[in-house]
CSV table of C-alpha atoms in Angstrom, one decimal:
chain,number,residue,atom,x,y,z
A,243,GLN,CA,-1.3,18.5,-4.1
A,244,LYS,CA,-0.9,14.8,-3.4
A,245,GLU,CA,-2.2,12.5,-6.2
A,246,VAL,CA,-4.3,10.6,-3.7
A,247,GLU,CA,-5.6,11.8,-0.5
A,248,GLN,CA,-7.5,9.9,2.3
A,249,ASN,CA,-8.9,10.9,5.6
A,250,SER,CA,-6.0,10.2,8.0
A,251,GLY,CA,-8.2,8.9,10.7
A,252,PRO,CA,-8.1,7.0,13.0
A,253,LEU,CA,-11.7,6.0,12.4
A,254,SER,CA,-13.3,4.3,15.4
A,255,VAL,CA,-16.6,2.5,14.9
A,256,PRO,CA,-18.6,0.1,17.1
A,257,GLU,CA,-19.0,-3.5,16.2
A,258,GLY,CA,-21.9,-3.9,13.7
A,259,ALA,CA,-21.8,-0.3,12.5
A,260,ILE,CA,-20.9,1.0,9.0
A,261,ALA,CA,-17.3,2.3,8.5
A,262,SER,CA,-17.1,4.9,5.7
A,263,LEU,CA,-13.7,5.7,4.1
A,264,ASN,CA,-13.1,8.4,1.6
A,265,CYS,CA,-10.5,9.0,-1.1
A,266,THR,CA,-10.0,11.8,-3.6
A,267,TYR,CA,-7.6,11.8,-6.5
A,268,SER,CA,-6.1,14.5,-8.7
A,269,ASP,CA,-5.5,12.8,-12.1
A,270,ARG,CA,-8.6,13.0,-14.2
A,271,VAL,CA,-7.5,10.3,-16.6
A,272,SER,CA,-7.2,7.7,-13.9
A,273,GLN,CA,-9.4,4.7,-14.8
A,274,SER,CA,-8.8,2.1,-12.1
A,275,PHE,CA,-9.3,2.3,-8.4
A,276,PHE,CA,-8.4,-0.1,-5.7
A,277,TRP,CA,-8.8,-0.6,-2.0
A,278,TYR,CA,-6.1,-2.5,-0.1
A,279,ARG,CA,-6.4,-3.6,3.5
A,280,GLN,CA,-3.2,-3.6,5.5
A,281,TYR,CA,-2.9,-5.2,9.0
A,282,SER,CA,-0.2,-3.8,11.2
A,283,GLY,CA,3.2,-5.2,10.1
A,284,LYS,CA,1.7,-7.0,7.1
A,285,SER,CA,1.6,-6.4,3.4
A,286,PRO,CA,-1.3,-4.7,1.6
A,287,GLU,CA,-4.1,-7.1,0.6
A,288,LEU,CA,-6.3,-6.3,-2.4
A,289,ILE,CA,-10.0,-6.3,-1.3
A,290,MET,CA,-11.8,-4.2,-3.9
A,291,SER,CA,-11.3,-2.9,-7.4
A,292,ILE,CA,-13.6,-0.6,-9.3
A,293,TYR,CA,-13.4,0.8,-12.8
A,294,SER,CA,-16.9,2.3,-13.5
A,295,ASN,CA,-19.0,5.0,-11.9
A,296,GLY,CA,-21.4,3.7,-9.3
A,297,ASP,CA,-21.4,1.1,-6.7
A,298,LYS,CA,-19.7,-2.3,-6.6
A,299,GLU,CA,-20.5,-4.7,-3.8
A,300,ASP,CA,-18.6,-7.7,-2.5
A,301,GLY,CA,-19.9,-9.2,0.7
A,302,ARG,CA,-19.8,-6.6,3.4
A,303,PHE,CA,-17.7,-4.2,1.3
A,304,THR,CA,-19.1,-1.7,-1.2
A,305,ALA,CA,-16.9,0.6,-3.3
A,306,GLN,CA,-18.3,3.7,-4.8
A,307,LEU,CA,-16.8,5.7,-7.6
A,308,ASN,CA,-17.6,9.2,-8.9
A,309,LYS,CA,-15.2,10.2,-11.7
A,310,ALA,CA,-16.7,13.6,-12.2
A,311,SER,CA,-16.0,14.4,-8.5
A,312,GLN,CA,-12.7,12.4,-8.6
A,313,TYR,CA,-13.9,10.6,-5.5
A,314,VAL,CA,-13.9,7.0,-4.5
A,315,SER,CA,-15.1,5.5,-1.3
A,316,LEU,CA,-15.3,2.2,0.6
A,317,LEU,CA,-18.1,1.2,3.0
A,318,ILE,CA,-17.7,-1.7,5.4
A,319,ARG,CA,-21.1,-2.9,6.6
A,320,ASP,CA,-21.6,-4.8,9.9
A,321,SER,CA,-18.0,-4.0,11.0
A,322,GLN,CA,-16.1,-6.7,12.8
A,323,PRO,CA,-13.1,-6.4,15.1
A,324,SER,CA,-11.2,-8.3,12.3
A,325,ASP,CA,-11.7,-5.3,10.1
A,326,SER,CA,-9.4,-3.3,12.3
A,327,ALA,CA,-6.7,-2.3,9.9
A,328,THR,CA,-5.3,0.5,7.7
A,329,TYR,CA,-7.2,0.9,4.4
A,330,LEU,CA,-5.2,2.1,1.4
A,331,CYS,CA,-6.8,3.8,-1.6
A,332,ALA,CA,-4.8,3.3,-4.8
A,333,VAL,CA,-5.3,4.9,-8.2
A,334,ASN,CA,-3.7,3.8,-11.5
A,335,VAL,CA,-1.2,6.3,-13.1
A,336,GLY,CA,-0.8,5.1,-16.6
A,337,ASP,CA,-0.8,1.5,-17.5
A,338,TYR,CA,0.9,0.0,-14.5
A,339,LYS,CA,1.8,2.4,-11.8
A,340,LEU,CA,-0.3,2.7,-8.6
A,341,SER,CA,-0.4,5.9,-6.6
A,342,PHE,CA,-1.4,5.3,-3.0
A,343,GLY,CA,-2.9,7.4,-0.3
A,344,ALA,CA,-1.4,7.4,3.2
A,345,GLY,CA,-4.2,5.2,4.4
A,346,THR,CA,-7.0,5.4,6.9
A,347,THR,CA,-6.7,3.4,10.1
A,348,VAL,CA,-9.9,1.8,11.2
A,349,THR,CA,-10.6,0.5,14.7
A,350,VAL,CA,-13.7,-1.5,15.3
A,351,ARG,CA,-14.7,-1.5,19.0
A,352,ALA,CA,-16.2,-4.8,20.3
B,1231,GLY,CA,3.3,-21.0,-2.1
B,1232,ALA,CA,0.9,-19.3,-4.4
B,1233,GLY,CA,1.7,-15.7,-3.4
B,1234,VAL,CA,4.5,-13.3,-3.9
B,1235,SER,CA,7.4,-14.3,-1.8
B,1236,GLN,CA,10.1,-11.9,-0.5
B,1237,THR,CA,13.3,-12.7,1.4
B,1238,PRO,CA,14.6,-11.8,3.8
B,1239,SER,CA,11.6,-10.6,5.9
B,1240,ASN,CA,13.9,-8.5,8.0
B,1241,LYS,CA,17.3,-7.1,7.3
B,1242,VAL,CA,19.4,-5.0,9.6
B,1243,THR,CA,22.6,-3.5,8.0
B,1244,GLU,CA,25.2,-0.9,8.9
B,1245,LYS,CA,25.3,2.4,7.2
B,1246,GLY,CA,27.4,2.1,4.0
B,1247,LYS,CA,26.9,-1.6,3.5
B,1248,TYR,CA,25.4,-3.2,0.3
B,1249,VAL,CA,22.1,-5.1,0.6
B,1250,GLU,CA,20.1,-7.4,-1.8
B,1251,LEU,CA,16.4,-7.9,-1.5
B,1252,ARG,CA,14.8,-10.8,-3.4
B,1253,CYS,CA,11.3,-11.2,-4.8
B,1254,ASP,CA,9.7,-14.3,-6.2
B,1255,PRO,CA,6.4,-13.3,-8.1
B,1256,ILE,CA,3.3,-15.3,-8.5
B,1257,SER,CA,3.9,-18.0,-11.1
B,1258,GLY,CA,3.0,-16.8,-14.6
B,1259,HIS,CA,2.9,-13.2,-13.7
B,1260,THR,CA,4.9,-11.2,-16.2
B,1261,ALA,CA,4.8,-7.9,-14.5
B,1262,LEU,CA,6.7,-7.2,-11.4
B,1263,TYR,CA,6.9,-4.0,-9.3
B,1264,TRP,CA,8.9,-2.7,-6.4
B,1265,TYR,CA,7.4,-0.2,-3.9
B,1266,ARG,CA,8.8,1.3,-0.7
B,1267,GLN,CA,6.7,2.1,2.3
B,1268,SER,CA,7.7,4.3,5.1
B,1269,LEU,CA,6.0,4.4,8.4
B,1270,GLY,CA,2.6,6.0,8.3
B,1271,GLN,CA,2.7,6.3,4.5
B,1272,GLY,CA,1.3,4.4,1.5
B,1273,PRO,CA,3.6,2.5,-0.7
B,1274,GLU,CA,5.6,4.5,-3.2
B,1275,PHE,CA,6.5,3.2,-6.7
B,1276,LEU,CA,10.1,2.4,-7.3
B,1277,ILE,CA,10.4,0.3,-10.5
B,1278,TYR,CA,8.4,-1.8,-12.9
B,1279,PHE,CA,9.5,-4.8,-14.9
B,1280,GLN,CA,7.6,-6.3,-17.8
B,1281,GLY,CA,9.4,-9.6,-18.5
B,1282,THR,CA,13.2,-9.2,-18.1
B,1283,GLY,CA,13.4,-5.5,-18.8
B,1284,ALA,CA,12.9,-2.5,-16.5
B,1285,ALA,CA,10.1,-0.7,-18.3
B,1286,ASP,CA,10.1,2.2,-15.8
B,1287,ASP,CA,12.7,2.9,-13.1
B,1288,SER,CA,11.6,6.5,-12.6
B,1289,GLY,CA,10.8,5.9,-8.9
B,1290,LEU,CA,14.3,4.8,-7.9
B,1291,PRO,CA,15.5,7.6,-5.6
B,1292,ASN,CA,19.0,7.7,-6.8
B,1293,ASP,CA,21.8,5.7,-8.5
B,1294,ARG,CA,22.5,3.7,-5.3
B,1295,PHE,CA,19.3,1.7,-6.1
B,1296,PHE,CA,19.3,-0.9,-8.9
B,1297,ALA,CA,17.0,-3.8,-9.7
B,1298,VAL,CA,17.3,-6.8,-12.0
B,1299,ARG,CA,15.1,-9.5,-13.2
B,1300,PRO,CA,17.4,-11.6,-15.5
B,1301,GLU,CA,15.1,-14.5,-16.4
B,1302,GLY,CA,11.7,-12.7,-16.2
B,1303,SER,CA,10.8,-14.3,-12.9
B,1304,VAL,CA,12.7,-13.6,-9.6
B,1305,SER,CA,13.9,-10.0,-9.1
B,1306,THR,CA,16.5,-8.6,-6.9
B,1307,LEU,CA,16.6,-5.0,-5.6
B,1308,LYS,CA,20.1,-3.9,-4.8
B,1309,ILE,CA,21.0,-1.0,-2.7
B,1310,GLN,CA,24.6,0.3,-2.4
B,1311,ARG,CA,26.2,2.4,0.3
B,1312,THR,CA,23.0,2.2,2.4
B,1313,GLU,CA,22.0,5.3,4.3
B,1314,ARG,CA,19.7,5.6,7.4
B,1315,GLY,CA,17.1,7.2,5.2
B,1316,ASP,CA,16.8,4.0,3.2
B,1317,SER,CA,15.1,2.3,6.2
B,1318,ALA,CA,11.6,1.3,5.2
B,1319,VAL,CA,9.6,-1.7,4.2
B,1320,TYR,CA,10.3,-2.7,0.6
B,1321,LEU,CA,7.3,-4.4,-1.1
B,1322,CYS,CA,7.3,-6.4,-4.2
B,1323,ALA,CA,4.1,-6.9,-6.2
B,1324,SER,CA,3.3,-8.9,-9.3
B,1325,SER,CA,0.4,-9.0,-11.8
B,1326,LEU,CA,-0.7,-11.1,-14.7
B,1327,GLY,CA,-0.1,-8.4,-17.2
B,1328,SER,CA,-0.2,-4.7,-17.4
B,1329,GLY,CA,-2.9,-2.2,-18.2
B,1330,PRO,CA,-4.9,0.2,-16.2
B,1331,ASN,CA,-7.3,-2.5,-14.8
B,1332,THR,CA,-4.5,-4.8,-13.7
B,1333,GLU,CA,-4.7,-6.1,-10.2
B,1334,ALA,CA,-1.4,-6.2,-8.4
B,1335,PHE,CA,-0.7,-8.5,-5.5
B,1336,PHE,CA,1.9,-7.8,-2.8
B,1337,GLY,CA,4.4,-9.8,-1.0
B,1338,GLN,CA,4.9,-9.6,2.7
B,1339,GLY,CA,7.7,-7.2,2.3
B,1340,THR,CA,11.3,-6.8,3.6
B,1341,ARG,CA,11.8,-4.5,6.5
B,1342,LEU,CA,15.1,-2.8,6.0
B,1343,THR,CA,16.8,-1.1,9.0
B,1344,VAL,CA,20.0,0.8,8.4
B,1345,VAL,CA,21.8,1.5,11.6
């Protein structure tokens, strides 16, 4: 079993809709969870971090964490064409190492 | 610039050659990481530095790979006797410290192609 699993996608949503991205992880002791956005040919860009159960909102992005279910999600509200990218879920392994999922590619249709 | 800087952005080398990839972290960041990303995959951990020392090199695939950070700032990833399977994007990241809540910031990567 992979440490971090994501829906492979691609996920296609119309402009203005909500994009919902899911991620599950296997290590119960993980404490920190991150979402990175990666445009094609570019480096991963940190967009959200979440450490406690519940929701965390930042602009149009909401991260949700459920440690009991080992599940973290990212919602993108009012999706824009500029949100078209691959979204990587990352989970801490120990004090410094990140384990990444393979990413979910999102395409926002104008 | 304020971000993590990596050079070169692209490197094409022949099988069997030696390559060096450079990373200049964000100023003041004591922790530095190297990851490798293959097409369609997420980044995979290679090595972690805290200051000048390699605190964890467990992700290096074999002894052809080596990394240094002699003054606790710039790091160089060195690959000997390159193989076609080494072709990937090599990403460097840095963070202010370490700890489970630490946010790591990535450079733009070096795309290595071994022909």
